[in-house]
Short mmCIF file of C-alpha atoms and ligand atoms in Angstrom, two decimals:
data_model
loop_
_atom_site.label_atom_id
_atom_site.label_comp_id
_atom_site.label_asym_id
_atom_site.label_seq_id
_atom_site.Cartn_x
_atom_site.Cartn_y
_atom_site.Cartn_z
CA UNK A 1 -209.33 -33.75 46.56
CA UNK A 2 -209.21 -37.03 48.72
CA UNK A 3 -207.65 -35.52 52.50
CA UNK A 4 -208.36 -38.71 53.49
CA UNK A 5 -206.08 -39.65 56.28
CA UNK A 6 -203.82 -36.73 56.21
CA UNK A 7 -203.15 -36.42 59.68
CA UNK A 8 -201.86 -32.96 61.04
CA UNK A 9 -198.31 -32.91 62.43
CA UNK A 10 -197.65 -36.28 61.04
CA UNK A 11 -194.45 -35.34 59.25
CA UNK A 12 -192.50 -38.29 57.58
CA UNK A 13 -195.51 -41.04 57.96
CA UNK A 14 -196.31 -43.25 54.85
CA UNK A 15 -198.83 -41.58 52.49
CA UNK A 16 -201.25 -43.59 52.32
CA UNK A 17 -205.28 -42.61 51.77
CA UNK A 18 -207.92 -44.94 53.15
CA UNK A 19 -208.53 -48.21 51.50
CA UNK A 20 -204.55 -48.86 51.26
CA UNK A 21 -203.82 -47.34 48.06
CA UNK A 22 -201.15 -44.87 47.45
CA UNK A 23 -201.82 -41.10 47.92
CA UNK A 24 -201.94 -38.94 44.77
CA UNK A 25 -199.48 -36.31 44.17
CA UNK A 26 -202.24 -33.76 45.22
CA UNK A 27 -202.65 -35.67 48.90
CA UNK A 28 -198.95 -35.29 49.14
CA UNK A 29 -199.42 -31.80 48.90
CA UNK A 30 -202.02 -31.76 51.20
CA UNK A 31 -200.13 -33.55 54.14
CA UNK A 32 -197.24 -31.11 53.72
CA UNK A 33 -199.28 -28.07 54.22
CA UNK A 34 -200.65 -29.51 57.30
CA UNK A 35 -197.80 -30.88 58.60
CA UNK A 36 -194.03 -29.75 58.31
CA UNK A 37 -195.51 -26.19 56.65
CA UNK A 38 -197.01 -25.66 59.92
CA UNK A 39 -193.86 -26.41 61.79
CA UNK A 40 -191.86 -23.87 59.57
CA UNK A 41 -194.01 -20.74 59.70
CA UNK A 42 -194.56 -21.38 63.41
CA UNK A 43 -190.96 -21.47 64.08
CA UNK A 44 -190.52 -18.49 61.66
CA UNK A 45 -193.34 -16.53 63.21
CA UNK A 46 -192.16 -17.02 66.94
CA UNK A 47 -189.13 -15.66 65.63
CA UNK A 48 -190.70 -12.28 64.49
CA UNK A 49 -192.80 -12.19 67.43
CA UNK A 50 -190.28 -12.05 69.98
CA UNK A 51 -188.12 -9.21 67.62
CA UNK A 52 -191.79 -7.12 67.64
CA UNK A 53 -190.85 -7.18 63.79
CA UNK A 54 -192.57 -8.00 60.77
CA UNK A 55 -190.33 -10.13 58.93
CA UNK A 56 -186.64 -11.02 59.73
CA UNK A 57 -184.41 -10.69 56.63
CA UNK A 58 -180.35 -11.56 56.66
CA UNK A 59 -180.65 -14.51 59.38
CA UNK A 60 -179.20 -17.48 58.30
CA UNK A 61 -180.82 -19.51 60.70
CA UNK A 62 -184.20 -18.26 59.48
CA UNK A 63 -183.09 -18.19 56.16
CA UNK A 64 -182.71 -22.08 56.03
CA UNK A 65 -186.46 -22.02 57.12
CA UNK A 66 -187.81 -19.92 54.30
CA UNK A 67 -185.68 -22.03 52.31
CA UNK A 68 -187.00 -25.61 53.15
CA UNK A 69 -190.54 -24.04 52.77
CA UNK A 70 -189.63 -22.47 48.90
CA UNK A 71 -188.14 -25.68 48.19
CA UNK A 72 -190.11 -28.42 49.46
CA UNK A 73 -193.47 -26.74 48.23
CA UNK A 74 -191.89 -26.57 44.75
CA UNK A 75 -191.10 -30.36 44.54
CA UNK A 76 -194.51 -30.74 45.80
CA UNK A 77 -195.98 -28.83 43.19
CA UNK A 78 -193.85 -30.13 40.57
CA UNK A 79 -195.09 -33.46 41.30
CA UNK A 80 -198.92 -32.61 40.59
CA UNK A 81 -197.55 -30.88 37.31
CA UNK A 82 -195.55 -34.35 36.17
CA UNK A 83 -199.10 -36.43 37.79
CA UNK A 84 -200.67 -34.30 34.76
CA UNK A 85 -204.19 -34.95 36.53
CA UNK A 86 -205.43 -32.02 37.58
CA UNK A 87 -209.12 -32.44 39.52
CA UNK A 88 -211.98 -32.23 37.62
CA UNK A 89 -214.61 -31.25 39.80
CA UNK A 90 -214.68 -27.29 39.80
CA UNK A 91 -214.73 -27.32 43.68
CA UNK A 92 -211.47 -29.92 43.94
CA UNK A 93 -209.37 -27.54 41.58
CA UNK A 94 -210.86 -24.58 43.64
CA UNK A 95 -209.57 -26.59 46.49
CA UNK A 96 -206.40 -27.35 45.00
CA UNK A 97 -205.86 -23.56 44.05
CA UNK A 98 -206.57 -22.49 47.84
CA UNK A 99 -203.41 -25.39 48.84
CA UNK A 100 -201.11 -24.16 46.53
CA UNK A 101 -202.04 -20.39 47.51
CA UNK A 102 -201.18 -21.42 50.83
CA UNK A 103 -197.53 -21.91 49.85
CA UNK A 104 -197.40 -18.89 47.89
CA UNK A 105 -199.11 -16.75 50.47
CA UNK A 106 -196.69 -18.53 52.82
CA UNK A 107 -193.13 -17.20 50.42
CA UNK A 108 -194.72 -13.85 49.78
CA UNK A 109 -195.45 -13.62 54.08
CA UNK A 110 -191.71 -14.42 54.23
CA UNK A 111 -190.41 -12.24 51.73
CA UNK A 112 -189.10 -15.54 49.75
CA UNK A 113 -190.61 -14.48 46.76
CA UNK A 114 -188.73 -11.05 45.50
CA UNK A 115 -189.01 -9.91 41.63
CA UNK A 116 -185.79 -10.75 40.55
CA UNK A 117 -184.68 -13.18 43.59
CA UNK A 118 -183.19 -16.56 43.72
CA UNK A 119 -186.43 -18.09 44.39
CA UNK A 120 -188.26 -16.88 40.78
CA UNK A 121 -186.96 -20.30 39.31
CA UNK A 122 -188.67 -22.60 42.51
CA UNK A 123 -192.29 -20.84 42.29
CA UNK A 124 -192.88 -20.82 38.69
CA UNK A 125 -194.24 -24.76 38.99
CA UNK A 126 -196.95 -23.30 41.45
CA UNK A 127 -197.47 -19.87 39.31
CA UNK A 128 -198.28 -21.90 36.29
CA UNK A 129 -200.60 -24.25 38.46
CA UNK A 130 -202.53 -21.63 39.93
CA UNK A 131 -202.87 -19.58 36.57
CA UNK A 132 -203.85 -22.75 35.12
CA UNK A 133 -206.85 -23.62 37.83
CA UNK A 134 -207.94 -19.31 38.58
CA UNK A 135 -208.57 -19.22 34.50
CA UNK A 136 -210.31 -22.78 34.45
CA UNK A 137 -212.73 -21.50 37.26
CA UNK A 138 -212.63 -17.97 36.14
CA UNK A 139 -211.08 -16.46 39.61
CA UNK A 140 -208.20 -14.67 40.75
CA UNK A 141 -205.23 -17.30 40.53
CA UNK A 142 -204.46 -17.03 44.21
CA UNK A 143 -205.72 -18.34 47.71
CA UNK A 144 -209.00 -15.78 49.29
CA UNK A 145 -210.61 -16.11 52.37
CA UNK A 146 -213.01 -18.56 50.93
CA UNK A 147 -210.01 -21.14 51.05
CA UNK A 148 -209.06 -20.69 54.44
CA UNK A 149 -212.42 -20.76 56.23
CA UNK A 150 -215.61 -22.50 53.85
CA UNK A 151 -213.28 -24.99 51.22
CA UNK A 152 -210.93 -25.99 53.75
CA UNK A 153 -211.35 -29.85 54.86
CA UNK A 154 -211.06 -30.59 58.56
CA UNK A 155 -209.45 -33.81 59.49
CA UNK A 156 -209.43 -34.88 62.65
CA UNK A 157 -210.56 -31.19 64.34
CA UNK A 158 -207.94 -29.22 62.16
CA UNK A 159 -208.43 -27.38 59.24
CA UNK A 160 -205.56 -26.20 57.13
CA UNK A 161 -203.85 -23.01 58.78
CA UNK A 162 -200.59 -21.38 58.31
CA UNK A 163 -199.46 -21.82 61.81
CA UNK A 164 -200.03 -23.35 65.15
CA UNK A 165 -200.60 -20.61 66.53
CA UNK A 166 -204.01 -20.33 68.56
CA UNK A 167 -205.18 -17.05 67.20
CA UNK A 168 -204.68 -17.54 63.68
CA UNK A 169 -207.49 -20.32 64.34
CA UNK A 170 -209.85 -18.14 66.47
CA UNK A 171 -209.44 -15.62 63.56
CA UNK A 172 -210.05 -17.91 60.98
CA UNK A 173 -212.69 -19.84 62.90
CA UNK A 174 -214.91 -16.38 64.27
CA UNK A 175 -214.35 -14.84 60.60
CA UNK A 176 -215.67 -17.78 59.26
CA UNK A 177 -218.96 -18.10 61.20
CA UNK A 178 -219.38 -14.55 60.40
CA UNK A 179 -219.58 -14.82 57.07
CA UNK A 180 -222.02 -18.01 57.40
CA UNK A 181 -224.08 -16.01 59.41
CA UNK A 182 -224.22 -13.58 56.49
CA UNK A 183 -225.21 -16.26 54.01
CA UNK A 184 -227.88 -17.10 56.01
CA UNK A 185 -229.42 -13.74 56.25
CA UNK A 186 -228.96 -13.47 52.58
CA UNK A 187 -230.43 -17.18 51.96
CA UNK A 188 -233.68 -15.63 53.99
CA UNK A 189 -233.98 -12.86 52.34
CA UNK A 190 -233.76 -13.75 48.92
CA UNK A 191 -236.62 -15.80 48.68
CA UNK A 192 -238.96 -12.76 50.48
CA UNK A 193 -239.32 -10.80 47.08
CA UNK A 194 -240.77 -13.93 45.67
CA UNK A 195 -243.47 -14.14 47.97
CA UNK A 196 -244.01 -10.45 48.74
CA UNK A 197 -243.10 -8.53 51.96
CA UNK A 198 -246.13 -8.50 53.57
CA UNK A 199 -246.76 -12.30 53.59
CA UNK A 200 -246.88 -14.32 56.74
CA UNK A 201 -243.92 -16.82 54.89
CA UNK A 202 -242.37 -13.70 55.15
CA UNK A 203 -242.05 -13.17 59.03
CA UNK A 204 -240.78 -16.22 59.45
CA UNK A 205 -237.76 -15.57 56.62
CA UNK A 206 -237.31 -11.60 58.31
CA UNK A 207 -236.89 -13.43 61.65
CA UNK A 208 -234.28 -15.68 60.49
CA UNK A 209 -232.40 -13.17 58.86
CA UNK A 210 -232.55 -10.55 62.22
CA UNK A 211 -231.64 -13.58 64.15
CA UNK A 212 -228.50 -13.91 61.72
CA UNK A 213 -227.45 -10.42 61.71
CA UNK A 214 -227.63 -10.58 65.49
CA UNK A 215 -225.05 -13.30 65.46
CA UNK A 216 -222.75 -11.89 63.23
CA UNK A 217 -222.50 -9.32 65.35
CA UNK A 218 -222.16 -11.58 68.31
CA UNK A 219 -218.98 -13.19 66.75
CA UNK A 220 -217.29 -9.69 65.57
CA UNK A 221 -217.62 -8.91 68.99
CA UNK A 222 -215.92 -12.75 70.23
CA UNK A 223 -213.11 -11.55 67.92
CA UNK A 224 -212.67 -8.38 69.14
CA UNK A 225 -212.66 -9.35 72.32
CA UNK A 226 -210.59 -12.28 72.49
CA UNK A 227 -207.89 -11.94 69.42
CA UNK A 228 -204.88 -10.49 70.58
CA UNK A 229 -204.09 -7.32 68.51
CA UNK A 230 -199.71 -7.94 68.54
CA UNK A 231 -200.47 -11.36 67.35
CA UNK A 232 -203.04 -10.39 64.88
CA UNK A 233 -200.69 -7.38 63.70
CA UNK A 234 -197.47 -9.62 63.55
CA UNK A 235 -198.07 -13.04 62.72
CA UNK A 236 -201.81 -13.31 61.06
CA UNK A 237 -202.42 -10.84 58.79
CA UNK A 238 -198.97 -10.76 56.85
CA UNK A 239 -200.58 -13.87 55.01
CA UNK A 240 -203.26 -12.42 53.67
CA UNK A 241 -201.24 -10.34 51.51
CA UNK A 242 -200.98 -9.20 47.98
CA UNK A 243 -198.57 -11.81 46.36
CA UNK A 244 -197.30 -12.41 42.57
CA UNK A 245 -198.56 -15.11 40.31
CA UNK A 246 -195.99 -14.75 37.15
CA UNK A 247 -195.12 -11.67 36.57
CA UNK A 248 -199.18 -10.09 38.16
CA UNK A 249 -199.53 -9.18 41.19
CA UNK A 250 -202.98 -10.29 42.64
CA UNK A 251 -204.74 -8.02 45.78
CA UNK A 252 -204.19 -9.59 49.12
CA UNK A 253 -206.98 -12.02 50.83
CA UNK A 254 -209.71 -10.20 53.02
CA UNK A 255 -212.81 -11.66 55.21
CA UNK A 256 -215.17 -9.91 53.45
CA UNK A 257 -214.38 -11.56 49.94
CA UNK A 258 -217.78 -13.31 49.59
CA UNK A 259 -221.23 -12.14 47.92
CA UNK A 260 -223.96 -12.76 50.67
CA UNK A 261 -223.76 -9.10 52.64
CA UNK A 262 -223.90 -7.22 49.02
CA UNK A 263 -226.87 -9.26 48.55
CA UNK A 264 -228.06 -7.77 51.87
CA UNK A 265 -226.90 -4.39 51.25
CA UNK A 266 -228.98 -4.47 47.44
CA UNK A 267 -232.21 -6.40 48.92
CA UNK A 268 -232.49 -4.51 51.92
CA UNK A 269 -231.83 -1.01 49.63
CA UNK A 270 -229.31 0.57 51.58
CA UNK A 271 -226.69 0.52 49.38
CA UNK A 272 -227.34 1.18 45.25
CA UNK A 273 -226.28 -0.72 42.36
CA UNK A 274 -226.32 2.51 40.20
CA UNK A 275 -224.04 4.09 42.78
CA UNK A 276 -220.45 4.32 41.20
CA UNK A 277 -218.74 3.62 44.58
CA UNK A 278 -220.71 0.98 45.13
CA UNK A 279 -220.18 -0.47 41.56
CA UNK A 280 -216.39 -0.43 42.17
CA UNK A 281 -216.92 -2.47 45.39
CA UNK A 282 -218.60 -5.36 44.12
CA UNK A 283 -216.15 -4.94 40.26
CA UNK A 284 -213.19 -5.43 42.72
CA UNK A 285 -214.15 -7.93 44.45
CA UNK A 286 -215.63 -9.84 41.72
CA UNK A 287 -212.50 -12.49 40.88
CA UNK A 288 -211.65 -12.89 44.76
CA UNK A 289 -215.29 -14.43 45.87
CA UNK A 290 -216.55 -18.16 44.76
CA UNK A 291 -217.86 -18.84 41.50
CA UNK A 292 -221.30 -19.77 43.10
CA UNK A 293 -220.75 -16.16 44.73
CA UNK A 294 -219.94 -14.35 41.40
CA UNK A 295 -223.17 -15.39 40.36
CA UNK A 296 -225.10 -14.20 43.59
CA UNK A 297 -223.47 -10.77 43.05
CA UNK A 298 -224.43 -10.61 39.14
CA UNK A 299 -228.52 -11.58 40.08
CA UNK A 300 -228.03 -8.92 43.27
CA UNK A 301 -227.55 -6.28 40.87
CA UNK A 302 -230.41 -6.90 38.45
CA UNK A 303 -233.30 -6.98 41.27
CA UNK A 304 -235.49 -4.38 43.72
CA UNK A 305 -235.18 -3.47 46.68
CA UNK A 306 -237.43 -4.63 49.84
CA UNK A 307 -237.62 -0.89 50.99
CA UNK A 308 -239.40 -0.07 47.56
CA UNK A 309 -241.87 -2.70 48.23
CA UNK A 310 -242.99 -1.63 51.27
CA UNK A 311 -243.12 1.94 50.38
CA UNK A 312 -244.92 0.84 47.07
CA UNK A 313 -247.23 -2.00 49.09
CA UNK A 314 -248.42 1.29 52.09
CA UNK A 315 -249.82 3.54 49.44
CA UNK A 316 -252.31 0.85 48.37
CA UNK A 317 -254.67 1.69 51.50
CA UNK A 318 -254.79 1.56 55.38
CA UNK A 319 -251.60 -0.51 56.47
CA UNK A 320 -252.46 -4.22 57.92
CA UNK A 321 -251.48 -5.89 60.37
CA UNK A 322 -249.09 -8.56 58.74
CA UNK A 323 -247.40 -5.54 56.47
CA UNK A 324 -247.03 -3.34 59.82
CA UNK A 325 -245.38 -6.49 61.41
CA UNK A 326 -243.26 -7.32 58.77
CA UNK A 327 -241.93 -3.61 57.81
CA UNK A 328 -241.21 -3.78 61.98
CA UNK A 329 -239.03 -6.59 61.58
CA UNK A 330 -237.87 -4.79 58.20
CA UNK A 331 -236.59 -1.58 60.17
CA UNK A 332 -235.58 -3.95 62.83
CA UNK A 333 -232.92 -6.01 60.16
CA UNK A 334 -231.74 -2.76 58.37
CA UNK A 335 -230.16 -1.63 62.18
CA UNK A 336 -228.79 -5.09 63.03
CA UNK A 337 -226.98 -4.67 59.65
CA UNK A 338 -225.85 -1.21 60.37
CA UNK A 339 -225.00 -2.22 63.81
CA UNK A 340 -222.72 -5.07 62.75
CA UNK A 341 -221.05 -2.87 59.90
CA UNK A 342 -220.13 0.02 62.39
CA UNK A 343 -218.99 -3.00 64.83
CA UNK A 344 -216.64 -4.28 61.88
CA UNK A 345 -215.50 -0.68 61.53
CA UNK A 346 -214.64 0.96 64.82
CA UNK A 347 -213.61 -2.82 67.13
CA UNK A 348 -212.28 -4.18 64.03
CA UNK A 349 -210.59 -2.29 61.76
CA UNK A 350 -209.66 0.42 63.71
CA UNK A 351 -208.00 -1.24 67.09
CA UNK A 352 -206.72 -4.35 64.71
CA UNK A 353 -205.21 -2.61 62.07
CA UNK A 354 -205.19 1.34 61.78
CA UNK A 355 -204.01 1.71 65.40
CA UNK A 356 -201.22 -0.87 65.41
CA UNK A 357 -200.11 0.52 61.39
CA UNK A 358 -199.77 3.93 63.72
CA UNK A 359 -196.65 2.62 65.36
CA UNK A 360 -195.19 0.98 63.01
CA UNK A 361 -191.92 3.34 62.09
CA UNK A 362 -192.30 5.38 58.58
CA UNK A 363 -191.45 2.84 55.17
CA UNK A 364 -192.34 -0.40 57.31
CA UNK A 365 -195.71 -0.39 57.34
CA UNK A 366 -195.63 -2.06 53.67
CA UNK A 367 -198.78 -4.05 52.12
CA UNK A 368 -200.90 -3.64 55.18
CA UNK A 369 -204.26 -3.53 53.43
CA UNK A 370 -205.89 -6.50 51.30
CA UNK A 371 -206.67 -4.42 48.34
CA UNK A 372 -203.64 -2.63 47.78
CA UNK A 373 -204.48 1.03 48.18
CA UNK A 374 -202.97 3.07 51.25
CA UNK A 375 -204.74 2.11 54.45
CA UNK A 376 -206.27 5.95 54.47
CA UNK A 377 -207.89 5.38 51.53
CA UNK A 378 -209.26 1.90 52.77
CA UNK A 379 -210.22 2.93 56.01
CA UNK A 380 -212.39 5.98 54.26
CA UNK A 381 -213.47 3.43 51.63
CA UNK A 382 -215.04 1.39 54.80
CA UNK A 383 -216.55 4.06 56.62
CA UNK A 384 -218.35 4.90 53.71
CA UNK A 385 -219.45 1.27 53.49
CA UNK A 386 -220.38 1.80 57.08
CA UNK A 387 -222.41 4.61 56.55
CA UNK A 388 -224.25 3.38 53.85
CA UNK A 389 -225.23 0.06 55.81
CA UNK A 390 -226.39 2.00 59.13
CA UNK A 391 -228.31 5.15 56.76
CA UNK A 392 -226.01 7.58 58.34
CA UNK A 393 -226.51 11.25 56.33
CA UNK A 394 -223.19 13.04 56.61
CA UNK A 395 -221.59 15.77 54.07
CA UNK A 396 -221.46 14.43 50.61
CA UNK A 397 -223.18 11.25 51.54
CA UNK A 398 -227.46 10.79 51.18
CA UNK A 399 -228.29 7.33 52.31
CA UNK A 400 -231.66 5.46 52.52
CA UNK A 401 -232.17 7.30 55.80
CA UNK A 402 -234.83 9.34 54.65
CA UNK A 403 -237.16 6.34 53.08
CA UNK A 404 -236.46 4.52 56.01
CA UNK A 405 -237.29 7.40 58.14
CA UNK A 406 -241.00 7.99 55.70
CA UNK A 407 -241.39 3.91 56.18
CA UNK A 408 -241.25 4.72 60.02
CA UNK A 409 -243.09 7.66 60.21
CA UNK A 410 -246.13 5.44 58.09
CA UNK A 411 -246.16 2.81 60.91
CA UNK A 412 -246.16 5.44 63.81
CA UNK A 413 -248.59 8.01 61.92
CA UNK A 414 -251.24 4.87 60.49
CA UNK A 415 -251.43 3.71 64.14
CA UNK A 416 -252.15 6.67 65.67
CA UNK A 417 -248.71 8.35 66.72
CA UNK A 418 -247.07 11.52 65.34
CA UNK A 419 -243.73 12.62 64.46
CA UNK A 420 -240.78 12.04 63.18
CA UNK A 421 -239.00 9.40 64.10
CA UNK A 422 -235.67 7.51 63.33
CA UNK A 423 -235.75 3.92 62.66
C1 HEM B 1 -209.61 -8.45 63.20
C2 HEM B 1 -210.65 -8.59 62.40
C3 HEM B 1 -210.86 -7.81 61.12
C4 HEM B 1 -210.13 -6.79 60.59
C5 HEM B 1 -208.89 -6.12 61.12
C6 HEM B 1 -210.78 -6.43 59.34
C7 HEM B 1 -210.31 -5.45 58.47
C8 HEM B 1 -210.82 -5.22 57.23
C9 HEM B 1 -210.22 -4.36 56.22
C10 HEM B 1 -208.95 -3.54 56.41
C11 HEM B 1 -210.97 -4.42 55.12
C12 HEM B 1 -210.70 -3.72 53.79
C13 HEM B 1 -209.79 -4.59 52.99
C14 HEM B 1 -209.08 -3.85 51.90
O1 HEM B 1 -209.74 -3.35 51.00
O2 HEM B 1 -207.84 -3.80 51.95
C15 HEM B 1 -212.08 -5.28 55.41
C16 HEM B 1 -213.09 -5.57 54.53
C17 HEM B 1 -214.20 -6.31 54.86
N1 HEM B 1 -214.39 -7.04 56.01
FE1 HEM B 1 -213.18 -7.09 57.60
N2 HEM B 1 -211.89 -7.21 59.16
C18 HEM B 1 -211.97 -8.08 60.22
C19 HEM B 1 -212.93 -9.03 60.41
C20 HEM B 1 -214.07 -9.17 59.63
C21 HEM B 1 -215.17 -10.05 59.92
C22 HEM B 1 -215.30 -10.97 61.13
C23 HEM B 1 -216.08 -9.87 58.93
C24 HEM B 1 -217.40 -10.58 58.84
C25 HEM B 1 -217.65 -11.44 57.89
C26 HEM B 1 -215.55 -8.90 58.01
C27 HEM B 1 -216.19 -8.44 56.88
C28 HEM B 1 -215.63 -7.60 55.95
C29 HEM B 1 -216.27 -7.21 54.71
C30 HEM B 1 -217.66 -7.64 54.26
C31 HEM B 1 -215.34 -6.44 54.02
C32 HEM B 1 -215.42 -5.94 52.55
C33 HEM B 1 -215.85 -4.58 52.40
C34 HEM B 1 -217.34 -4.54 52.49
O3 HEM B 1 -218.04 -4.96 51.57
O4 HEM B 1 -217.79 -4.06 53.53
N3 HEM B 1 -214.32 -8.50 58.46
N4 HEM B 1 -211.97 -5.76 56.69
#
């Protein structure tokens, strides 16, 4: 997709994309979104804000908002329809699909987009679009995270948001370096089994990926420090929510839609492929990553685990020095993934979402989680997760603790020290 000179908060200016020549319907699009779009769902959201409410319904003053938005988006859309060219480079329709999930996401946030309502007729150009792009990529047909944060186009400083509004972009922005600083741990430590985990290319790959995980804590706790929980609650998440393609509904978008920290869990053998709850995790989240992720998650499953090869490698004699540093650094990456997990869970999750869903008053606390289920079950869903990640043994739960625990007690016992100890 050529953004070319698309120029935020331009509203009204001549389309035209570098070189002089006219803008394509999909550049059209494009400016829209970051333009006048903007404008609307600030307005709209400022609205909500100052009413401590999540949506306004019955306000005709409001209602002429939603209404340009529904409308405007549609003609839009229409026009890349009539163009009859879609893209066909898999990562400008993936593109494309993200922009026109942006509008959708935008009519579901504002309730524009009832079964049954006046507006069925005005979003079936983009529903056929976005069926027509999720089956040719073989994804979900709607916008994920992945469109908001790693196939979004800056231009000029400014990516494509919903609103103006400064923490939607420190959420996006934080969330977003998070999940790079994921891939990179992953990136690191999928090349280790090729090499074997007591090589000295090793150390240099487990360092990389400890220095990762260190940062993603680092930026869960920027977010959680610095995003302000009303404005999160109120005017952010709504537009990551569940919204209807046709006549499906499709699961809601969610910052953990991408491949590189099941990779992580599987390599590093703290969570199990064979594990049914763990199966369901990476099944339902299968459509909503990448397609270069869906193929991460299917070679995740199929390999071994970097636990079992240094349990395996320690039987073979007296432990050296280069295995004893490396299962260090080992034991030292399993915590900083544990630690950044139980972050996620108790100054994310909990303050951002479960605690603000708490006041909301009974019936309006509708479509608060990504995947659909009530937030109960998703919260115990997660702190399962988090379990898992940080080996926590707890009632009905066995994690790697104890082979972590026998891959400790081999360093400390082969160099002299007794014990049991917990890594
Ligand atoms: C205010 C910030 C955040 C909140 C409130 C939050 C909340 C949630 C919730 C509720 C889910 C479950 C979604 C569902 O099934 O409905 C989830 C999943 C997930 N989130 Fe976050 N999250 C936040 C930030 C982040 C960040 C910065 C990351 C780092 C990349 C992240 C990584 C994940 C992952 C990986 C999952 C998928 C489940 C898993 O495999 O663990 N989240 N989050």
């Amino acid at each position: 997709m050529n953004t070319g000179t698309t120029i935020p908060g331009t509203q009204g200016e001549a389309a035209i994309a570098p070189g002089g020549r006219a803008n394509t319907a999909i550049d059209l699009l494009d400016q829209w979104i970051r333009g006048e779009f903007v404008d609307l769902n600030t307005k709209l959201e400022e609205a909500y804000f100052s009413a401590r409410s999540e949506v306004l319904t019955d306000r005709p003053d409001l209602d002429k908002l939603k209404q340009a938005i529904v409308r405007e988006g549609s003609r839009l859309i229409s026009q890349i329809a009539d163009e009859g060219k879609p893209p066909v480079s898999p990562q400008e329709r993936y593109e494309l699909l993200g922009l026109v999930g942006f509008y959708l996401a935008a009519c579901r946030r504002h309730e524009a987009d009832l079964p049954g309502g006046v507006n069925a007729g005005a979003l079936s150009p983009a529903w056929s679009l976005a069926g027509l792009l999720g089956a040719s990529l073989g994804v979900a047909p709607r916008y994920v995270f992945a469109h908001q944060s790693l196939f979004n186009p800056s231009v000029r400083d400014t990516y494509r948001t919903f609103t103006a509004l400064d923490d939607e972009r420190l959420f996006i922005t934080t969330n977003g370096l998070a999940v790079l600083a994921y891939q990179r741990a992953a990136a690191a430590l999928r090349r280790i089994p090729a090499m074997g985990v007591s090589s000295p290319l090793a150390t240099y790959l487990f360092e990389d990926a400890r220095a990762a995980l260190d940062d993603v804590l680092r930026f869960n706790r920027t977010l959680s420090e610095t995003l302000d929980v009303d404005r999160f609650f109120f005017n952010i998440r709504p537009y990551f929510k569940t919204y209807r393609v046709g006549d499906a509904e499709y699961r809601g978008a969610n910052a953990g839609d991408f491949a590189a920290i099941n990779e992580i869990d599987l390599l590093l053998g703290v969570c199990s492929a064979r594990d049914p709850f763990y199966q369901h995790v990476l099944a339902e989240k299968y459509a909503y990553v990448p397609p270069e992720d869906q193929s991460r998650l299917r070679s995740a499953v199929s390999g071994g685990t970097l636990l079992d090869s240094f349990l395996r490698e320690a039987t073979l004699g007296p432990l050296t020095p280069q295995f004893r540093h490396n299962a260090e650094l080992f034991l030292a990456i399993c915590r900083a993934h544990g630690a950044a997990y139980t972050f996620h869970h108790h100054k994310l999750v909990k303050p951002f979402l479960e605690a603000p869903a708490g006041t909301e008053p009974q019936g309006q606390a509708r479509g608060i989680t990504a995947s659909g289920p009530p937030l109960e079950a998703v919260i115990s869903g997660l702190a399962r997760l988090s379990d898992l990640r940080a080996a926590r043994d707890r009632s009905g739960l066995s994690t790697a603790r104890a082979s972590l625990n026998r891959l400790g007690n081999l360093l400390a016992h082969d160099g002299g020290a007794n014990g049991e100890s917990e890594q």
